[in-house]
Amino acid sequence: MTITYLKRGKPEADRAEDDAKTRAVVEATLKDIEARGDTAVRELSEKFDKYSPPSYRLSESDIEAITSKVSEREMADIRFAHDQVRNFAQAQRDSMKDIEVETLPGVILGHKNIPVQSVGCYVPGGKFPMVASAHMSVATASVAGVPRIIAATPPFNGEPNPGVIAAMKMGGAHEIYVLGGIQAIGAMALGTETIDPVHLLVGPGNAFVAEAKRQLFGRVGIDLFAGPTETMVIADDTVDAEICATDLLGQAEHGYNSPAVLLTNSRALAESTLAEIDRLLGILPTAGTASVSWDAYGEVILCDSHDEMLAVANDYASEHVQVMTGRDDWYLDNMTCYGALFLGPRTNVANGDKVIGTNHTLPTKKAGRYTGGLWVGKYLKTHSYQKVLTDEAATMVGEYGSRLCILEGFVGHAEQCNVRVRRYGGVNVPYGAPAPHRDAAE
């Protein structure tokens, strides 16, 4: 295998040092929120967002006044995107079935898909108002049937962003808070004097938001580790440098630490894409962010073959993987580790981010090795149940259970089985002994 890096990003050691600093800040901040509640939340909001309203929760009249600033055309666009996300989420929900089967005569096993009872949806918005993130988290929770959906977003330019608030309301949020960063995540998970804690946290965010979710996992559920945006473009000579460079920078503009990787088997494409990125950074309005991200986290990797590109892509497990090759469906069939695939030059990551219907809250930092992205199923808990309807079934299963418990040394467990063998089967099993084996004729 021959892999050549025409450009490398920040060394892993430096990235690990950044992560360690983030962990320390988040840990101290969460402890402060837990200890001082609303007071700590207000101080953090004042410090980082310069925002300190009488109440961080929007009233219905607040929501109506804010959303009235959205034009009819903007509202129609928001509605279109909302409908695509909701429709796909509904199709996914319809694919999830409760089951009940009789596995043995008189033995009924089943499972039910039950919504979590409360969810906190974080919608980023400090740098860019992420209207689409409200669809991805709030509307999808609504489709799942979550009875309490709260949503939090930071102020944008000192006030609630009308488009974001409109999308939250449209999606079905029951409570809307204008709070950002660690203070929003901590308040929703830990609770304060004015905010009841939730059972599940969902939504993307910056490194501090993602780390806060990670540290709170266990105390509450989280959807996944969704940190700073990552993108990978897998391309061969069927496409050109302009489209590759555009797709890389389109995601690099998210923040100062958004990895963007070109993976190709064409040296000509690799070199021309590097040149095209330099050209585009001269005209891109968000180049101030994208250029920093590209300098520190951009990579261009040259491979000999599609097999090598596949191996590298699965190792990176990038959040977004844009595939533009002569064999896109081959990658669909063979890739195993990623957040979401965007197949062919006609689609792109921005479609998934904003409007096409798939969810844009996706695993980062190689979490795609063990989880997919946010979807309606993340809001549902699959709980099993069992029923034994006949004396014969209670006796037969109990006898097996008794012997297997004794095999493992669990006498108390065995007696749970034995008491039923005695009562429903009339078998006199000595206390603490295994149930006898039956003859085949019995």
CSV table of C-alpha atoms in Angstrom, one decimal:
chain,number,residue,atom,x,y,z
A,1,MET,CA,0.0,0.0,0.0
A,2,THR,CA,1.4,3.4,-1.0
A,3,ILE,CA,-0.1,6.4,0.6
A,4,THR,CA,1.3,9.9,0.0
A,5,TYR,CA,0.3,12.9,2.0
A,6,LEU,CA,0.5,16.0,-0.2
A,7,LYS,CA,-0.8,18.1,2.8
A,8,ARG,CA,-1.0,17.1,6.5
A,9,GLY,CA,-3.0,18.7,9.2
A,10,LYS,CA,-2.1,19.4,12.8
A,11,PRO,CA,-0.2,16.6,14.5
A,12,GLU,CA,-2.2,14.3,16.7
A,13,ALA,CA,-0.2,15.3,19.8
A,14,ASP,CA,-1.2,18.9,19.4
A,15,ARG,CA,-4.9,17.9,18.9
A,16,ALA,CA,-4.7,15.8,22.0
A,17,GLU,CA,-3.3,18.8,24.0
A,18,ASP,CA,-6.2,20.9,22.8
A,19,ASP,CA,-8.7,18.2,23.8
A,20,ALA,CA,-7.1,18.1,27.3
A,21,LYS,CA,-7.5,21.8,27.8
A,22,THR,CA,-11.2,21.6,26.7
A,23,ARG,CA,-11.8,18.7,29.1
A,24,ALA,CA,-10.5,20.7,32.1
A,25,VAL,CA,-12.6,23.8,31.3
A,26,VAL,CA,-15.8,21.8,30.8
A,27,GLU,CA,-15.3,19.8,34.0
A,28,ALA,CA,-14.9,22.9,36.1
A,29,THR,CA,-17.8,24.6,34.4
A,30,LEU,CA,-20.2,21.7,34.9
A,31,LYS,CA,-19.3,21.5,38.6
A,32,ASP,CA,-20.1,25.2,39.0
A,33,ILE,CA,-23.5,24.8,37.3
A,34,GLU,CA,-24.3,21.8,39.5
A,35,ALA,CA,-23.4,23.8,42.6
A,36,ARG,CA,-24.8,27.2,41.8
A,37,GLY,CA,-27.6,26.5,39.3
A,38,ASP,CA,-29.2,29.5,37.7
A,39,THR,CA,-26.6,31.9,39.1
A,40,ALA,CA,-23.8,30.1,37.4
A,41,VAL,CA,-25.7,29.8,34.1
A,42,ARG,CA,-26.4,33.6,34.1
A,43,GLU,CA,-22.8,34.5,34.8
A,44,LEU,CA,-21.7,32.2,31.9
A,45,SER,CA,-24.2,33.7,29.5
A,46,GLU,CA,-23.2,37.2,30.4
A,47,LYS,CA,-19.5,36.3,30.0
A,48,PHE,CA,-19.6,34.4,26.7
A,49,ASP,CA,-22.7,35.7,25.0
A,50,LYS,CA,-23.1,39.2,26.6
A,51,TYR,CA,-26.8,38.2,27.2
A,52,SER,CA,-28.8,38.5,30.4
A,53,PRO,CA,-32.6,38.7,29.9
A,54,PRO,CA,-35.1,38.6,32.7
A,55,SER,CA,-35.8,35.0,31.7
A,56,TYR,CA,-33.9,32.7,29.4
A,57,ARG,CA,-37.1,30.8,28.6
A,58,LEU,CA,-39.1,32.4,25.8
A,59,SER,CA,-42.8,32.9,26.5
A,60,GLU,CA,-45.4,32.2,23.8
A,61,SER,CA,-45.7,35.9,23.2
A,62,ASP,CA,-41.9,36.2,22.9
A,63,ILE,CA,-41.9,33.4,20.4
A,64,GLU,CA,-44.7,35.0,18.4
A,65,ALA,CA,-43.0,38.4,18.3
A,66,ILE,CA,-39.6,36.9,17.3
A,67,THR,CA,-41.0,34.6,14.6
A,68,SER,CA,-43.0,37.5,13.1
A,69,LYS,CA,-39.7,38.9,11.9
A,70,VAL,CA,-39.3,35.9,9.5
A,71,SER,CA,-40.5,36.8,6.0
A,72,GLU,CA,-43.1,34.7,4.2
A,73,ARG,CA,-40.5,33.4,1.8
A,74,GLU,CA,-38.1,32.5,4.5
A,75,MET,CA,-40.8,30.7,6.4
A,76,ALA,CA,-41.7,28.8,3.3
A,77,ASP,CA,-38.1,27.7,2.9
A,78,ILE,CA,-37.9,26.7,6.6
A,79,ARG,CA,-41.2,24.7,6.2
A,80,PHE,CA,-39.9,22.9,3.1
A,81,ALA,CA,-36.7,21.7,5.0
A,82,HIS,CA,-38.8,20.8,8.1
A,83,ASP,CA,-41.1,18.7,6.0
A,84,GLN,CA,-38.3,16.8,4.4
A,85,VAL,CA,-36.7,16.0,7.7
A,86,ARG,CA,-40.0,15.1,9.3
A,87,ASN,CA,-41.1,12.9,6.4
A,88,PHE,CA,-37.9,10.9,6.4
A,89,ALA,CA,-38.0,10.5,10.2
A,90,GLN,CA,-41.6,9.3,10.0
A,91,ALA,CA,-40.6,6.7,7.4
A,92,GLN,CA,-37.8,5.5,9.7
A,93,ARG,CA,-40.2,5.4,12.7
A,94,ASP,CA,-42.7,3.3,10.6
A,95,SER,CA,-39.9,0.8,10.0
A,96,MET,CA,-39.6,0.1,13.7
A,97,LYS,CA,-42.1,-2.4,14.9
A,98,ASP,CA,-43.2,-3.7,18.3
A,99,ILE,CA,-43.1,-7.5,18.3
A,100,GLU,CA,-44.7,-10.3,20.3
A,101,VAL,CA,-44.0,-14.0,19.5
A,102,GLU,CA,-44.8,-17.3,21.1
A,103,THR,CA,-41.4,-18.9,21.2
A,104,LEU,CA,-42.6,-22.1,23.0
A,105,PRO,CA,-46.1,-23.3,23.8
A,106,GLY,CA,-47.3,-20.9,26.5
A,107,VAL,CA,-44.2,-18.6,26.4
A,108,ILE,CA,-44.7,-15.1,25.0
A,109,LEU,CA,-41.8,-12.8,24.4
A,110,GLY,CA,-41.9,-9.3,23.0
A,111,HIS,CA,-40.5,-5.8,22.8
A,112,LYS,CA,-41.9,-2.3,22.8
A,113,ASN,CA,-40.4,0.9,21.4
A,114,ILE,CA,-41.0,3.5,24.0
A,115,PRO,CA,-40.0,7.2,23.6
A,116,VAL,CA,-37.7,8.8,26.2
A,117,GLN,CA,-39.8,11.0,28.4
A,118,SER,CA,-37.8,14.2,28.0
A,119,VAL,CA,-35.1,15.5,25.7
A,120,GLY,CA,-32.9,18.6,25.5
A,121,CYS,CA,-32.1,19.6,21.9
A,122,TYR,CA,-29.1,21.9,21.5
A,123,VAL,CA,-29.1,24.1,18.4
A,124,PRO,CA,-25.8,25.9,17.7
A,125,GLY,CA,-26.0,29.5,16.7
A,126,GLY,CA,-23.3,31.7,18.1
A,127,LYS,CA,-21.2,32.0,14.9
A,128,PHE,CA,-24.0,30.9,12.4
A,129,PRO,CA,-27.7,30.6,13.3
A,130,MET,CA,-28.2,26.8,12.6
A,131,VAL,CA,-31.8,26.8,11.6
A,132,ALA,CA,-31.5,23.3,10.2
A,133,SER,CA,-30.3,21.8,13.5
A,134,ALA,CA,-33.7,22.6,15.0
A,135,HIS,CA,-35.3,20.4,12.4
A,136,MET,CA,-32.8,17.6,12.9
A,137,SER,CA,-33.3,17.4,16.7
A,138,VAL,CA,-36.7,18.9,17.6
A,139,ALA,CA,-38.8,17.7,14.7
A,140,THR,CA,-37.3,14.2,14.9
A,141,ALA,CA,-38.0,14.0,18.6
A,142,SER,CA,-41.6,15.0,17.9
A,143,VAL,CA,-42.0,12.2,15.3
A,144,ALA,CA,-40.7,9.8,18.0
A,145,GLY,CA,-43.4,10.9,20.4
A,146,VAL,CA,-41.2,12.4,23.1
A,147,PRO,CA,-43.7,14.1,25.5
A,148,ARG,CA,-41.3,16.9,26.7
A,149,ILE,CA,-39.0,18.5,24.2
A,150,ILE,CA,-36.9,21.4,25.3
A,151,ALA,CA,-34.6,23.4,22.9
A,152,ALA,CA,-31.7,25.7,23.6
A,153,THR,CA,-29.8,28.0,21.3
A,154,PRO,CA,-27.4,30.9,21.9
A,155,PRO,CA,-28.2,34.4,21.0
A,156,PHE,CA,-27.0,35.6,17.6
A,157,ASN,CA,-25.8,39.1,17.5
A,158,GLY,CA,-27.2,39.7,20.9
A,159,GLU,CA,-30.7,38.4,20.4
A,160,PRO,CA,-32.7,35.2,19.6
A,161,ASN,CA,-32.4,34.4,15.9
A,162,PRO,CA,-35.9,34.5,14.4
A,163,GLY,CA,-35.3,31.6,11.9
A,164,VAL,CA,-34.0,29.3,14.6
A,165,ILE,CA,-36.8,30.0,16.9
A,166,ALA,CA,-39.3,29.5,14.1
A,167,ALA,CA,-37.9,26.1,13.3
A,168,MET,CA,-37.9,25.1,17.0
A,169,LYS,CA,-41.5,26.1,17.3
A,170,MET,CA,-42.5,24.5,14.0
A,171,GLY,CA,-40.7,21.2,15.0
A,172,GLY,CA,-42.7,20.9,18.2
A,173,ALA,CA,-40.5,22.2,21.1
A,174,HIS,CA,-42.4,22.6,24.3
A,175,GLU,CA,-39.9,24.9,26.0
A,176,ILE,CA,-37.4,27.2,24.2
A,177,TYR,CA,-34.4,28.7,26.0
A,178,VAL,CA,-31.9,31.3,24.6
A,179,LEU,CA,-28.8,29.7,26.1
A,180,GLY,CA,-25.6,28.5,24.5
A,181,GLY,CA,-22.5,26.5,25.1
A,182,ILE,CA,-21.7,24.6,28.2
A,183,GLN,CA,-24.2,26.5,30.3
A,184,ALA,CA,-27.1,25.3,28.0
A,185,ILE,CA,-25.9,21.7,28.1
A,186,GLY,CA,-25.3,21.7,31.8
A,187,ALA,CA,-28.6,23.4,32.6
A,188,MET,CA,-30.6,20.9,30.6
A,189,ALA,CA,-28.8,17.8,31.9
A,190,LEU,CA,-28.2,18.8,35.6
A,191,GLY,CA,-31.2,21.0,36.0
A,192,THR,CA,-31.4,24.4,37.8
A,193,GLU,CA,-34.0,26.2,40.0
A,194,THR,CA,-35.9,27.1,36.8
A,195,ILE,CA,-35.1,24.2,34.4
A,196,ASP,CA,-36.1,20.6,35.1
A,197,PRO,CA,-33.4,18.2,33.9
A,198,VAL,CA,-33.9,16.0,30.9
A,199,HIS,CA,-33.3,12.3,30.2
A,200,LEU,CA,-31.5,12.7,26.9
A,201,LEU,CA,-29.3,15.3,25.3
A,202,VAL,CA,-29.0,15.6,21.5
A,203,GLY,CA,-27.6,18.0,18.9
A,204,PRO,CA,-24.2,19.1,17.5
A,205,GLY,CA,-22.0,21.8,18.8
A,206,ASN,CA,-18.4,23.0,19.2
A,207,ALA,CA,-15.7,21.2,21.1
A,208,PHE,CA,-16.9,22.5,24.4
A,209,VAL,CA,-20.5,21.4,23.8
A,210,ALA,CA,-19.4,18.0,22.6
A,211,GLU,CA,-17.1,17.5,25.6
A,212,ALA,CA,-19.9,18.6,28.0
A,213,LYS,CA,-22.2,15.9,26.5
A,214,ARG,CA,-19.4,13.3,26.8
A,215,GLN,CA,-18.8,14.1,30.5
A,216,LEU,CA,-22.5,14.1,31.3
A,217,PHE,CA,-23.1,10.7,29.6
A,218,GLY,CA,-24.3,8.2,32.2
A,219,ARG,CA,-26.1,10.9,34.2
A,220,VAL,CA,-28.2,11.5,31.1
A,221,GLY,CA,-28.2,9.8,27.7
A,222,ILE,CA,-26.6,11.4,24.7
A,223,ASP,CA,-27.2,10.9,21.1
A,224,LEU,CA,-23.6,10.6,20.1
A,225,PHE,CA,-20.3,12.4,20.1
A,226,ALA,CA,-21.0,15.2,17.6
A,227,GLY,CA,-18.1,17.6,17.8
A,228,PRO,CA,-16.6,20.0,15.3
A,229,THR,CA,-17.6,19.3,11.7
A,230,GLU,CA,-15.4,16.8,9.7
A,231,THR,CA,-15.6,16.2,5.9
A,232,MET,CA,-13.8,13.9,3.5
A,233,VAL,CA,-14.0,14.0,-0.2
A,234,ILE,CA,-13.2,10.7,-2.0
A,235,ALA,CA,-12.7,11.6,-5.7
A,236,ASP,CA,-11.1,10.2,-8.8
A,237,ASP,CA,-10.5,11.8,-12.2
A,238,THR,CA,-14.2,11.7,-13.1
A,239,VAL,CA,-14.5,15.1,-11.3
A,240,ASP,CA,-12.5,18.3,-11.3
A,241,ALA,CA,-10.7,20.5,-8.8
A,242,GLU,CA,-13.4,23.2,-8.5
A,243,ILE,CA,-16.0,20.8,-7.2
A,244,CYS,CA,-13.6,19.1,-4.8
A,245,ALA,CA,-12.2,22.4,-3.4
A,246,THR,CA,-15.7,23.8,-3.0
A,247,ASP,CA,-16.9,20.8,-1.1
A,248,LEU,CA,-13.8,20.9,1.2
A,249,LEU,CA,-14.1,24.6,2.0
A,250,GLY,CA,-17.8,24.5,2.3
A,251,GLN,CA,-17.4,22.5,5.5
A,252,ALA,CA,-14.1,24.1,6.7
A,253,GLU,CA,-16.0,27.3,7.2
A,254,HIS,CA,-17.9,25.8,10.1
A,255,GLY,CA,-15.1,26.6,12.6
A,256,TYR,CA,-11.4,26.9,13.2
A,257,ASN,CA,-10.9,23.2,13.9
A,258,SER,CA,-13.0,21.5,11.2
A,259,PRO,CA,-11.0,18.7,9.5
A,260,ALA,CA,-11.3,18.6,5.7
A,261,VAL,CA,-9.7,15.7,3.8
A,262,LEU,CA,-9.3,15.0,0.1
A,263,LEU,CA,-8.7,11.3,-0.7
A,264,THR,CA,-7.8,10.6,-4.3
A,265,ASN,CA,-6.0,8.3,-6.6
A,266,SER,CA,-5.2,11.1,-9.0
A,267,ARG,CA,-2.1,13.2,-8.4
A,268,ALA,CA,-3.3,15.7,-11.0
A,269,LEU,CA,-6.6,16.2,-9.2
A,270,ALA,CA,-4.8,16.4,-5.8
A,271,GLU,CA,-2.4,19.1,-7.0
A,272,SER,CA,-5.1,21.1,-8.9
A,273,THR,CA,-7.4,21.0,-5.9
A,274,LEU,CA,-4.7,22.5,-3.7
A,275,ALA,CA,-4.3,25.3,-6.2
A,276,GLU,CA,-8.1,25.8,-6.5
A,277,ILE,CA,-8.4,26.0,-2.7
A,278,ASP,CA,-5.9,28.8,-2.6
A,279,ARG,CA,-7.9,30.6,-5.4
A,280,LEU,CA,-11.2,30.2,-3.6
A,281,LEU,CA,-9.9,31.4,-0.3
A,282,GLY,CA,-9.2,34.7,-2.0
A,283,ILE,CA,-12.9,35.2,-2.7
A,284,LEU,CA,-14.8,33.2,-0.1
A,285,PRO,CA,-16.5,35.6,2.4
A,286,THR,CA,-15.9,33.2,5.2
A,287,ALA,CA,-12.2,32.6,4.4
A,288,GLY,CA,-11.2,34.0,7.7
A,289,THR,CA,-12.6,30.9,9.3
A,290,ALA,CA,-12.1,28.4,6.5
A,291,SER,CA,-8.5,29.3,5.9
A,292,VAL,CA,-7.5,28.7,9.5
A,293,SER,CA,-9.3,25.4,9.5
A,294,TRP,CA,-7.8,24.3,6.2
A,295,ASP,CA,-4.2,25.3,7.3
A,296,ALA,CA,-4.4,23.4,10.6
A,297,TYR,CA,-6.7,20.5,9.8
A,298,GLY,CA,-6.8,20.2,6.0
A,299,GLU,CA,-5.2,17.1,4.4
A,300,VAL,CA,-4.7,15.8,0.9
A,301,ILE,CA,-4.0,12.1,0.6
A,302,LEU,CA,-2.9,10.3,-2.6
A,303,CYS,CA,-3.5,6.6,-2.9
A,304,ASP,CA,-2.7,4.0,-5.6
A,305,SER,CA,-6.2,2.4,-5.8
A,306,HIS,CA,-9.8,2.5,-4.8
A,307,ASP,CA,-9.1,-0.4,-2.4
A,308,GLU,CA,-6.5,1.8,-0.6
A,309,MET,CA,-8.8,4.8,-0.5
A,310,LEU,CA,-11.5,2.6,1.0
A,311,ALA,CA,-9.1,1.4,3.7
A,312,VAL,CA,-8.1,4.9,4.6
A,313,ALA,CA,-11.6,6.2,4.6
A,314,ASN,CA,-12.8,3.5,6.9
A,315,ASP,CA,-9.9,4.2,9.2
A,316,TYR,CA,-10.7,7.9,9.4
A,317,ALA,CA,-14.4,7.3,9.9
A,318,SER,CA,-15.2,10.9,8.9
A,319,GLU,CA,-18.5,12.5,9.8
A,320,HIS,CA,-19.3,13.5,6.2
A,321,VAL,CA,-18.0,11.5,3.3
A,322,GLN,CA,-18.6,12.9,-0.2
A,323,VAL,CA,-17.9,10.2,-2.8
A,324,MET,CA,-17.4,11.4,-6.4
A,325,THR,CA,-15.9,8.5,-8.4
A,326,GLY,CA,-16.7,6.1,-11.2
A,327,ARG,CA,-17.8,3.6,-8.7
A,328,ASP,CA,-19.9,5.4,-6.0
A,329,ASP,CA,-22.2,2.4,-5.3
A,330,TRP,CA,-19.1,0.3,-4.6
A,331,TYR,CA,-18.2,2.6,-1.8
A,332,LEU,CA,-21.8,2.4,-0.5
A,333,ASP,CA,-21.6,-1.4,-0.5
A,334,ASN,CA,-18.1,-1.5,1.1
A,335,MET,CA,-17.7,1.4,3.5
A,336,THR,CA,-18.4,0.5,7.1
A,337,CYS,CA,-17.2,3.5,9.2
A,338,TYR,CA,-18.6,7.0,8.6
A,339,GLY,CA,-21.3,9.4,9.6
A,340,ALA,CA,-23.2,9.8,6.4
A,341,LEU,CA,-22.4,9.2,2.7
A,342,PHE,CA,-23.1,11.7,-0.1
A,343,LEU,CA,-22.9,9.8,-3.3
A,344,GLY,CA,-22.1,11.4,-6.7
A,345,PRO,CA,-21.4,14.9,-7.8
A,346,ARG,CA,-25.1,15.9,-8.0
A,347,THR,CA,-25.5,15.9,-4.2
A,348,ASN,CA,-23.3,17.4,-1.5
A,349,VAL,CA,-22.9,17.8,2.3
A,350,ALA,CA,-24.8,21.1,2.3
A,351,ASN,CA,-27.9,19.3,1.0
A,352,GLY,CA,-27.7,17.0,4.0
A,353,ASP,CA,-26.9,19.8,6.4
A,354,LYS,CA,-29.9,21.9,5.4
A,355,VAL,CA,-32.7,20.4,3.4
A,356,ILE,CA,-32.6,17.0,1.8
A,357,GLY,CA,-34.1,15.1,4.8
A,358,THR,CA,-31.4,12.9,6.3
A,359,ASN,CA,-30.2,14.0,9.7
A,360,HIS,CA,-27.1,16.2,10.0
A,361,THR,CA,-26.2,15.4,13.6
A,362,LEU,CA,-23.5,12.8,12.9
A,363,PRO,CA,-20.6,11.1,14.7
A,364,THR,CA,-17.2,12.7,14.8
A,365,LYS,CA,-13.7,11.8,16.1
A,366,LYS,CA,-14.0,8.3,14.7
A,367,ALA,CA,-17.3,7.6,16.6
A,368,GLY,CA,-18.6,6.4,13.2
A,369,ARG,CA,-16.8,3.1,14.0
A,370,TYR,CA,-19.5,2.2,16.6
A,371,THR,CA,-22.5,4.4,16.0
A,372,GLY,CA,-24.5,6.0,13.3
A,373,GLY,CA,-26.0,9.5,13.4
A,374,LEU,CA,-29.0,11.0,15.1
A,375,TRP,CA,-32.3,9.5,13.9
A,376,VAL,CA,-35.7,8.9,15.2
A,377,GLY,CA,-34.6,5.6,16.8
A,378,LYS,CA,-32.2,7.5,19.2
A,379,TYR,CA,-35.3,8.8,21.0
A,380,LEU,CA,-36.8,5.4,21.4
A,381,LYS,CA,-35.9,2.8,24.0
A,382,THR,CA,-36.6,-0.8,23.0
A,383,HIS,CA,-37.8,-2.7,26.1
A,384,SER,CA,-38.4,-6.4,26.2
A,385,TYR,CA,-41.1,-8.3,28.2
A,386,GLN,CA,-42.1,-11.9,28.8
A,387,LYS,CA,-45.2,-13.8,29.8
A,388,VAL,CA,-45.7,-17.4,30.7
A,389,LEU,CA,-49.3,-18.4,30.2
A,390,THR,CA,-49.6,-22.1,31.2
A,391,ASP,CA,-48.6,-24.3,34.1
A,392,GLU,CA,-46.8,-26.6,31.7
A,393,ALA,CA,-44.6,-23.8,30.3
A,394,ALA,CA,-43.8,-22.4,33.8
A,395,THR,CA,-42.7,-25.9,34.9
A,396,MET,CA,-40.6,-26.7,31.8
A,397,VAL,CA,-38.8,-23.4,31.6
A,398,GLY,CA,-38.4,-23.4,35.4
A,399,GLU,CA,-36.7,-26.8,35.3
A,400,TYR,CA,-34.1,-25.7,32.8
A,401,GLY,CA,-33.6,-22.4,34.6
A,402,SER,CA,-33.1,-24.2,38.0
A,403,ARG,CA,-30.4,-26.4,36.6
A,404,LEU,CA,-28.6,-23.6,34.8
A,405,CYS,CA,-28.6,-21.4,37.9
A,406,ILE,CA,-27.1,-24.2,40.0
A,407,LEU,CA,-24.5,-24.7,37.3
A,408,GLU,CA,-23.4,-21.1,37.8
A,409,GLY,CA,-23.6,-21.3,41.6
A,410,PHE,CA,-26.7,-19.0,41.9
A,411,VAL,CA,-28.8,-20.8,44.5
A,412,GLY,CA,-31.1,-17.8,45.1
A,413,HIS,CA,-31.7,-17.6,41.4
A,414,ALA,CA,-32.4,-21.3,41.3
A,415,GLU,CA,-35.1,-21.0,44.0
A,416,GLN,CA,-36.9,-18.4,41.9
A,417,CYS,CA,-37.3,-21.2,39.3
A,418,ASN,CA,-37.8,-24.0,41.8
A,419,VAL,CA,-40.8,-22.3,43.6
A,420,ARG,CA,-42.6,-22.3,40.3
A,421,VAL,CA,-41.7,-25.8,39.4
A,422,ARG,CA,-43.2,-26.9,42.8
A,423,ARG,CA,-46.3,-24.7,42.5
A,424,TYR,CA,-47.2,-25.2,38.9
A,425,GLY,CA,-45.7,-28.5,38.2
A,426,GLY,CA,-46.2,-30.4,41.4
A,427,VAL,CA,-42.5,-31.4,41.5
A,428,ASN,CA,-41.0,-31.7,44.9
A,429,VAL,CA,-37.6,-30.1,44.3
A,430,PRO,CA,-35.4,-30.0,47.5
A,431,TYR,CA,-34.5,-26.5,48.6
A,432,GLY,CA,-31.3,-25.3,46.9
A,433,ALA,CA,-31.2,-28.3,44.6
A,434,PRO,CA,-31.5,-28.4,40.8
A,435,ALA,CA,-34.8,-29.5,39.3
A,436,PRO,CA,-34.6,-33.1,38.1
A,437,HIS,CA,-34.2,-34.0,34.5
A,438,ARG,CA,-37.3,-35.4,32.8
A,439,ASP,CA,-37.3,-38.6,30.8
A,440,ALA,CA,-38.0,-38.2,27.1
A,441,ALA,CA,-41.4,-39.9,27.6
A,442,GLU,CA,-42.5,-37.3,30.1
